[in-house]
Structures are given as structure tokens and as C-alpha cells.
Amino acid sequence: MASSKLTASLFSALFLFSTLLPSSQSADPDQQPYVGVNIGTDASGLLSPQALVSFLQVQKITHVRLYDADPDILKALSRTKIRVIIGVPNNQLLAIGSSNATAASWIGRNVVAYYPQTLIVGVAVGDEVLTTVPSSAPVLMPAIESLYSALVASNLHTQIKVSTPHAASIVLDSFPPSQAFFNQSLTSVMLPLLQFLSKTGAPLMMNLYPYYVFMQNKGVVPLDNSLFKPLTPSKEMVDPNTLLHYTNVLDAMIDAAYVSMKNLNVTNVVVLVTETGWPSKGDAKEPYATVDNADTYNSNLIKHILDRSGTPLHPEVTSNVYLYELFNEDLRTSPISEANWGLFNANTTPVYLLHVSGSGGFLANDTTNQTYCVVMDGVDSRTLQAALDWACGPGQANCSEIQPGEDCYQPNNVKNHASYAFDSYYQKEGKAAGSCDFKGVAMITTTDPSKY
């Protein structure tokens, strides 16, 4: 799980190009991207399965990933609309990969027994097998194919996809994304796996952690890029081969996976991010594992996915993601961060309050609903004035309070007036996605601008 996500991805210092963002392309309106959660169980005082499912429903969580096929949880999920990926633990791979009968028995016991009352949508075969238990690599594809054959025999192979989650470190030379490729020592497994995924319509499952990329490349990868913070064009990462601009690390990691697949002549497999997140607490060696950074990462990630903006290389495809993880797992040992990836404590109290207002009601622990639109730092006054003129003119923001003599006229400067106008427009538009942009000079904040 989290501690094993050693992403060897080295993002080189290509933050120098400062041309304008490429024009955005509209997302496919038929796509319904989602954010799910991983549910680990190394925690004291866990909810009963029935209480867990009730909690998921209150939080409006529609997709979950289990690391095994817990029968009590699967039973409790029955007749809910929650979709679940179940896992084959690594220690079961050898038996399943060595025997079709064992694979068929596993599917019968863990899938057929519950489906369709419990909406099982995927089977994750092992977890980071190629990097954490390489001795099991030879049985990975036999296990996947045997499980798939068992689904075919039960006529469930079109409803339930079979894949295996990988660590980001299987991708080498991952920035710029255009130069990425899979570790060639893994080709004997990756090529048949990708051909299988292509044939069956299953996704490439990737565990992608910008946190580890940042920690391993401090001084090269800025924190803001890792946290999805709004960036001025000069701060964006630029792929010199494609001239695509990357505003966040996760998009670059996803595109590196797409390029790696293309290098093996596979172009029709979608990336599913089976784990991503940010720890809220760490020891002295992990000073960036803080509540504020975890809140910022996960809140911005949720907005980014539900905005359906895709990636620079594939703006038409938004990868679905599973947050690591729902609950802090206090039974995990060192480092301290290992026990602190959860959105909630095991007793369901939130570790922090996500700021995901306007994202379709996902996660009811966003109790603030207070977001504002303000000017981004470092924008020149001429650009700001043009954006201000648009907001108060064609944008029809209410700018009466920043006229001479009115309450918000002072301080009389373009930055103050623009922040007022931007927020007026943002609130008028119902905080809709894209209503706080103004050609890249505005950003969303949870701090009331009137209190600056």
C-alpha cells in the first residue's frame, strides 16, 4: 500500500517555458467520471459492515475498492448502488495462477455468490505485484486469465473487468511524459497484460502518488504543482517534445502511462487510478505530510476529476480515481505517515473538512460550502484590468460596490477591485466549474476576500 509507492519517476526541471495555455477542449458530455475510495482495515474500532455501508451512503460515496473480498462487507453492500472492486491478495496469486479450478472456485465464492445484488464491477488481481513481489510475476497473467475464464463461464465477463494495480515505478523516465516507457525488464508481463486489457476492455490500474514524486524530487517539482494549486503559465511544466502544458503532477503521471502503452502499440486502454492521496501527518522526515496539504490535494483532485478536463495528452478522457483512503489505519507502523492517509478516523470523525463544494455532493464532510474567487498573485495590472473590465461588462458581475465613494472602493487598486468583481461573478454563476478562471488569472480560495 502507501509505503511501497516508491515512484522512481524523476520530473526534470522543465518549468521554464511561459507561453499561454493551449486552448481547452470540451469533455465528452456522456462521460461520468467518479471519485471512489479505498477501504483498508488495519484500524482499531472499525465500523461494523452494516454501519460502514450506511456511512458510505451518507457520504454519497458511489465506488469503493476493497483489498480482499470480505464476505461481510460484500453482503452489506447488497441492494445498494455502491460499485465495488474486490481484490485478490498477493498471497493467493500462486494458487489461483496454478489452477483453473482454484480460480473458478474463487470467482464462485467471491463474485457469483453476491452478484448482481452487490454491484461488483472489477477484480484487482494482486497489488503492485511486479515491484513488491516480483517472484510472483510469472503467475500474474495465468491468474488473471484463469479468473477471466471463470467470469466467462458465469457470463459475467462483460460486467466485471479484471486487471492488476501497478506502482508508478514501472514507468521510467516519466517526465516529460512524451519520453516515458515501461521498465523493459517487465515487458514479458506488461505486453501480454496490455493485450489482454485491450481485448477485454479493462483499464490499466495505476497507483499514482504525486506526494512521493514531490518528496523524491524536492527542488525540482514545486509543491503547488503537486497539490493541483492554480499556476501562472510560467510555473507550468512543459513537455518540450509536445509543447503540452502540465498544471499538475498527476496528469503528467497519467500521460506517462499512456505514452508507455503506446510504445507497446496499445492505444485503446484507459488508465484507472486505483490509489492516490496525501498523508495528513508525518515524522520529522516528512514535513509536508500535513492536514492542510492533504486537504488541498484531495479537495483539488476531486474538483479536477469531476470537472472532466482530462489530461493534456487526452483531454477527451478523464481517469477515474480511488482515494487512498477512507479511514486512517492506526494499526500500521512506521513511518508515521503510513497510518495517516485517511479522510476520516475509524470512528468516522473527519481528519479534515474537504473543500469540494459544487462537486455534485460527493463527501458530505464538506460542511463549509464557503469558497471565493480572487486574483492570483503575480499577475500584471494590464492583464488584470482586462479581466476586470470583462467581469463588470459582458460578465454582468455586480460591480457597484467598487465604484468611487462606495464601501469597497478602497483600497483603490486594480487587484482589490478585480478580486471583488471576480468573486461577484463566481457567486452569481453558482460557483460553477470554470467560473473562476478569467484566462488563468483567478483562483478559488476558502478565505473570505473581505477579511484579507
XYZ file of C-alpha atoms in Angstrom:
452
model
C 0.000 0.000 0.000
C 1.153 3.558 0.599
C 4.638 2.910 1.953
C 5.590 0.794 -1.044
C 4.785 3.509 -3.568
C 8.395 4.305 -4.385
C 7.933 6.253 -7.562
C 11.260 6.350 -9.329
C 9.709 8.954 -11.640
C 12.111 11.843 -11.921
C 10.443 15.038 -13.083
C 13.147 17.171 -14.645
C 13.215 20.908 -14.236
C 11.254 21.901 -17.294
C 9.400 24.821 -15.760
C 10.970 27.432 -17.979
C 8.577 27.897 -20.881
C 5.923 30.506 -20.291
C 3.663 30.704 -23.303
C -0.089 30.675 -22.832
C -2.012 27.502 -22.077
C -3.270 25.604 -25.093
C -6.967 26.184 -25.694
C -9.049 23.711 -23.714
C -11.107 21.089 -25.447
C -14.606 20.246 -24.329
C -15.100 16.991 -22.472
C -17.415 14.311 -23.734
C -20.739 15.068 -22.006
C -21.591 11.358 -21.898
C -18.635 10.541 -19.670
C -19.404 10.243 -15.968
C -16.083 10.414 -14.127
C -16.150 9.439 -10.479
C -14.014 9.530 -7.355
C -14.049 6.378 -5.236
C -12.298 5.397 -2.022
C -10.042 2.575 -0.900
C -11.102 0.872 2.320
C -8.257 -0.570 4.351
C -8.979 -2.459 7.565
C -5.793 -2.086 9.635
C -7.618 0.120 12.121
C -8.914 -0.343 15.649
C -12.596 0.228 16.325
C -13.738 -0.210 12.721
C -17.427 0.126 11.945
C -19.497 -2.984 11.501
C -20.080 -3.788 7.803
C -23.676 -2.548 8.043
C -22.618 0.709 9.716
C -19.810 1.106 7.152
C -22.260 0.866 4.255
C -24.618 3.345 5.918
C -21.676 5.718 6.354
C -20.738 5.346 2.666
C -24.291 6.207 1.678
C -24.397 9.281 3.921
C -21.127 10.423 2.376
C -22.557 9.866 -1.130
C -19.653 7.549 -1.985
C -20.595 5.508 -5.048
C -17.425 3.484 -5.708
C -15.188 1.585 -3.289
C -12.170 -0.673 -3.604
C -11.529 -3.493 -1.135
C -8.116 -5.136 -0.799
C -9.745 -8.531 -0.459
C -13.264 -9.936 -0.890
C -14.572 -9.540 2.644
C -17.814 -11.544 2.701
C -19.472 -9.465 5.412
C -18.805 -6.189 3.593
C -19.927 -7.657 0.262
C -23.124 -8.872 1.908
C -23.733 -5.465 3.493
C -23.293 -3.758 0.101
C -26.130 -5.864 -1.308
C -29.014 -3.879 -2.840
C -27.112 -0.605 -2.613
C -25.977 1.289 -5.688
C -22.370 1.299 -4.489
C -19.993 -0.253 -7.009
C -17.079 -2.260 -5.680
C -13.713 -3.512 -6.902
C -12.654 -6.589 -4.954
C -9.039 -7.682 -4.567
C -7.118 -10.924 -4.802
C -4.402 -10.659 -2.100
C -0.850 -11.270 -3.318
C -0.538 -14.385 -1.168
C -3.336 -16.068 -3.155
C -1.802 -15.500 -6.597
C 0.228 -18.686 -6.741
C -2.728 -20.952 -6.023
C -5.055 -19.158 -8.464
C -2.400 -18.843 -11.178
C -1.550 -22.537 -10.910
C -5.063 -23.974 -11.060
C -8.086 -23.132 -13.201
C -10.246 -24.961 -10.653
C -8.965 -22.750 -7.839
C -9.654 -19.622 -9.931
C -13.184 -20.854 -10.718
C -13.786 -21.581 -7.044
C -12.576 -18.075 -6.108
C -14.986 -16.448 -8.603
C -17.842 -18.644 -7.417
C -17.197 -17.856 -3.757
C -16.426 -14.131 -4.056
C -18.306 -12.926 -7.130
C -21.128 -15.225 -8.227
C -22.338 -15.604 -4.630
C -23.041 -11.851 -4.410
C -23.634 -10.557 -7.927
C -25.833 -8.803 -9.068
C -27.298 -7.836 -5.687
C -23.843 -6.491 -4.839
C -22.541 -4.440 -7.753
C -19.071 -5.899 -8.215
C -17.507 -4.085 -11.183
C -13.891 -5.202 -11.054
C -11.388 -7.714 -9.757
C -7.942 -6.326 -8.893
C -5.560 -9.271 -9.108
C -2.802 -8.676 -6.578
C -1.389 -5.264 -5.742
C 1.855 -3.907 -7.226
C 2.979 -7.471 -7.882
C 5.741 -6.633 -10.364
C 7.533 -4.326 -7.918
C 6.711 -5.677 -4.458
C 6.596 -9.466 -5.055
C 8.486 -9.943 -8.346
C 8.792 -13.669 -7.614
C 5.042 -13.877 -8.330
C 5.342 -12.131 -11.708
C 5.301 -15.418 -13.688
C 1.889 -16.376 -12.252
C 0.259 -12.950 -12.624
C -1.029 -13.394 -16.178
C -2.097 -17.036 -15.615
C -4.069 -15.860 -12.563
C -5.712 -13.015 -14.493
C -6.609 -15.268 -17.415
C -7.956 -18.054 -15.197
C -10.162 -15.610 -13.269
C -11.388 -14.095 -16.540
C -12.215 -17.554 -17.899
C -14.238 -18.234 -14.772
C -16.170 -14.999 -15.320
C -16.793 -16.025 -18.941
C -18.167 -19.357 -17.735
C -20.595 -17.455 -15.492
C -21.390 -14.968 -18.283
C -20.137 -12.070 -16.145
C -17.065 -11.085 -18.175
C -18.706 -8.045 -19.780
C -19.936 -6.608 -16.473
C -16.839 -7.284 -14.356
C -13.365 -6.231 -15.519
C -10.169 -7.985 -14.467
C -6.896 -6.067 -14.105
C -3.982 -5.587 -11.692
C -2.787 -2.402 -9.927
C 0.779 -1.246 -10.596
C 3.155 1.070 -8.766
C 4.136 4.210 -10.654
C 7.728 2.982 -10.672
C 7.030 0.572 -13.560
C 7.161 3.709 -15.744
C 10.673 5.027 -16.319
C 11.775 8.480 -17.481
C 8.283 9.728 -16.715
C 8.867 13.431 -17.292
C 8.464 14.726 -19.840
C 5.602 12.270 -20.464
C 6.458 12.014 -24.169
C 9.694 10.195 -23.273
C 8.197 7.705 -20.808
C 8.375 3.930 -21.208
C 7.688 0.830 -19.142
C 10.668 -0.796 -17.445
C 11.825 -3.095 -20.216
C 12.624 -5.912 -17.800
C 8.850 -6.164 -17.258
C 7.899 -6.383 -20.952
C 7.348 -10.151 -20.810
C 4.437 -9.469 -18.446
C 3.331 -5.975 -19.500
C 2.862 -6.749 -23.188
C 0.509 -9.725 -22.736
C -1.258 -7.853 -19.927
C -1.913 -4.810 -22.124
C -3.079 -7.029 -24.979
C -5.467 -8.719 -22.543
C -6.772 -5.364 -21.253
C -7.218 -4.162 -24.834
C -9.159 -7.287 -25.780
C -11.417 -7.281 -22.714
C -11.995 -3.525 -22.323
C -10.440 -3.463 -18.867
C -8.405 -0.499 -17.563
C -4.712 -0.239 -16.733
C -4.772 0.150 -12.948
C -2.111 2.520 -11.610
C -1.325 3.641 -8.054
C -0.107 7.214 -8.568
C 1.194 9.377 -5.731
C 2.368 12.931 -6.533
C 3.334 13.092 -2.843
C 6.190 10.641 -3.399
C 7.224 12.338 -6.657
C 7.465 15.615 -4.735
C 9.349 14.081 -1.790
C 11.888 12.367 -4.051
C 12.402 15.438 -6.230
C 12.295 18.394 -3.834
C 13.752 21.445 -5.512
C 12.692 20.160 -8.929
C 8.951 19.571 -8.553
C 7.243 22.535 -6.868
C 4.727 21.806 -4.107
C 1.993 23.807 -5.842
C 2.233 21.589 -8.937
C 1.862 18.502 -6.750
C -1.213 19.894 -4.944
C -3.201 20.992 -8.041
C -2.849 24.616 -6.982
C -3.626 27.239 -9.628
C -0.479 28.185 -11.512
C 0.625 31.087 -13.632
C 1.787 29.935 -17.095
C 5.443 30.398 -16.113
C 5.038 27.810 -13.318
C 3.543 25.130 -15.541
C 5.541 22.068 -16.507
C 6.072 21.936 -20.266
C 6.796 18.839 -22.318
C 9.373 20.154 -24.824
C 8.516 17.454 -27.359
C 4.758 18.051 -27.480
C 4.671 21.603 -26.032
C 1.813 20.442 -23.831
C 1.486 22.331 -20.556
C 1.028 20.406 -17.306
C -0.587 22.232 -14.396
C -0.330 19.291 -12.006
C 1.850 16.232 -11.419
C -0.946 13.634 -11.534
C -1.920 14.496 -15.116
C 1.719 14.125 -16.151
C 1.936 10.709 -14.463
C -1.243 9.540 -16.231
C 0.022 10.741 -19.599
C 3.352 8.997 -18.993
C 1.378 5.747 -18.633
C -0.469 6.438 -21.900
C 2.795 7.077 -23.749
C 4.310 3.919 -22.251
C 1.358 1.904 -23.524
C 1.624 3.486 -26.954
C 5.278 2.417 -27.089
C 3.974 -1.161 -26.884
C 1.412 -0.422 -29.631
C -1.582 -0.323 -27.286
C -3.733 2.787 -27.620
C -7.249 1.766 -26.541
C -6.762 1.062 -22.820
C -7.860 3.683 -20.283
C -5.880 4.460 -17.128
C -7.755 3.901 -13.849
C -6.033 5.462 -10.826
C -6.625 2.817 -8.169
C -4.789 4.748 -5.450
C -3.828 8.365 -4.917
C -3.787 10.628 -1.903
C -1.702 12.675 0.525
C -0.839 11.912 4.171
C -2.080 14.307 6.851
C 0.649 13.578 9.404
C 4.291 12.527 9.311
C 7.516 12.461 11.267
C 10.379 14.946 11.008
C 11.466 13.415 7.699
C 8.042 14.108 6.168
C 7.345 17.779 6.931
C 4.937 18.091 4.007
C 2.599 15.429 5.419
C 0.182 17.955 6.937
C -3.563 18.308 7.307
C -3.522 21.427 5.146
C -1.632 19.756 2.288
C -3.770 16.603 2.465
C -6.940 18.695 2.398
C -5.633 20.774 -0.513
C -4.551 17.749 -2.549
C -7.694 15.703 -2.121
C -10.084 18.651 -2.451
C -8.415 19.892 -5.625
C -8.134 16.351 -7.006
C -11.866 15.758 -6.568
C -12.695 19.023 -8.340
C -10.211 18.245 -11.118
C -11.724 14.826 -11.830
C -15.343 15.943 -11.616
C -14.605 18.920 -13.887
C -13.968 16.304 -16.632
C -10.960 18.143 -18.005
C -8.948 15.022 -18.876
C -5.191 15.357 -19.312
C -3.184 17.494 -21.735
C -2.484 14.453 -23.932
C -6.028 13.090 -23.691
C -8.434 15.924 -22.815
C -11.272 13.715 -24.025
C -10.646 11.049 -21.358
C -10.919 11.696 -17.622
C -9.369 8.979 -15.486
C -11.471 7.842 -12.576
C -9.628 7.744 -9.253
C -9.825 5.981 -5.902
C -8.610 7.999 -2.938
C -6.186 6.359 -0.575
C -8.002 6.116 1.733
C -11.319 6.302 3.597
C -10.041 5.720 7.160
C -6.761 6.284 8.943
C -5.265 2.868 9.705
C -3.829 3.325 13.196
C -2.560 -0.261 13.379
C 0.010 0.473 10.679
C 3.534 1.131 11.919
C 6.374 3.433 10.880
C 6.706 5.772 9.218
C 4.014 7.829 10.964
C 2.553 8.849 7.618
C 1.659 5.225 6.886
C -1.202 5.405 9.410
C -2.425 8.814 8.301
C -3.763 8.725 4.745
C -7.428 8.645 5.719
C -10.149 11.190 5.127
C -11.749 10.020 8.377
C -10.695 8.421 11.622
C -12.026 4.905 12.215
C -14.785 6.389 14.414
C -15.963 8.409 11.336
C -14.867 11.817 12.618
C -13.256 13.700 9.714
C -9.483 14.170 9.823
C -10.129 17.438 7.977
C -13.016 19.070 6.156
C -12.668 18.714 2.412
C -13.498 21.754 0.314
C -15.367 20.207 -2.583
C -18.459 22.400 -2.788
C -20.154 22.284 -6.142
C -18.762 18.819 -6.935
C -22.086 17.031 -7.014
C -22.457 16.465 -3.279
C -19.605 13.966 -3.050
C -18.481 13.556 0.547
C -20.828 15.196 2.992
C -17.929 16.119 5.268
C -17.571 19.327 3.251
C -19.603 21.396 5.693
C -18.094 24.742 4.805
C -19.531 25.417 1.353
C -17.599 28.675 1.557
C -15.400 29.292 -1.453
C -14.443 32.553 -3.077
C -12.781 33.664 -6.297
C -9.815 36.030 -6.030
C -6.910 37.335 -8.076
C -3.887 35.070 -8.331
C -0.596 36.539 -7.124
C 1.912 37.818 -9.650
C -0.460 38.925 -12.425
C 0.388 42.200 -14.182
C -2.083 45.063 -13.834
C -2.839 45.357 -17.573
C -3.985 41.731 -17.746
C -5.987 42.197 -14.543
C -7.662 45.337 -15.866
C -8.797 43.490 -18.991
C -10.278 40.680 -16.879
C -11.905 43.225 -14.543
C -13.458 45.059 -17.490
C -14.898 41.788 -18.806
C -16.318 40.766 -15.413
C -18.050 44.116 -14.873
C -19.140 44.367 -18.530
C -20.076 41.251 -20.541
C -19.811 39.081 -17.419
C -22.524 41.155 -15.704
C -20.902 40.918 -12.277
C -22.305 43.350 -9.717
C -19.507 45.922 -9.528
C -21.485 48.762 -7.915
C -19.658 48.440 -4.581
C -16.245 49.176 -6.152
C -17.325 52.472 -7.725
C -15.862 55.741 -6.306
C -17.365 56.564 -2.917
C -18.849 53.103 -2.363
C -17.983 50.727 0.507
C -15.462 48.528 -1.359
C -13.776 51.228 -3.467
C -10.824 51.378 -1.042
C -8.112 50.275 -1.365
C -8.338 51.759 -4.835
C -6.187 49.381 -6.870
C -6.870 47.018 -9.735
C -6.072 43.869 -7.732
C -8.595 44.661 -4.998
C -11.282 45.673 -7.490
C -10.643 42.625 -9.672
C -10.936 40.231 -6.708
C -14.278 41.814 -5.816
C -15.542 41.553 -9.404
C -14.248 38.008 -9.888
C -15.968 36.821 -6.720
C -19.188 38.616 -7.647
C -19.223 36.778 -10.978
C -18.273 33.429 -9.369
C -21.083 33.648 -6.802
C -23.566 34.817 -9.463
C -22.722 31.748 -11.561
C -23.376 29.459 -8.593
C -19.666 28.631 -8.197
C -19.924 26.604 -11.383
C -16.857 24.817 -12.730
C -14.845 27.227 -14.867
C -16.453 30.380 -13.462
C -13.289 31.298 -11.543
C -10.663 31.371 -14.261
C -10.591 34.652 -16.209
C -7.930 33.319 -18.570
C -5.844 31.892 -15.765
C -5.542 34.963 -13.506
C -8.029 33.898 -10.798
C -8.102 31.145 -8.211
C -10.575 29.644 -5.752
C -9.902 30.145 -2.052
C -11.668 29.306 1.203
C -10.566 32.607 2.758
C -13.165 35.371 2.592
C -11.530 38.139 0.485
C -13.301 40.809 2.553
C -11.152 39.670 5.508
C -7.802 39.995 3.709
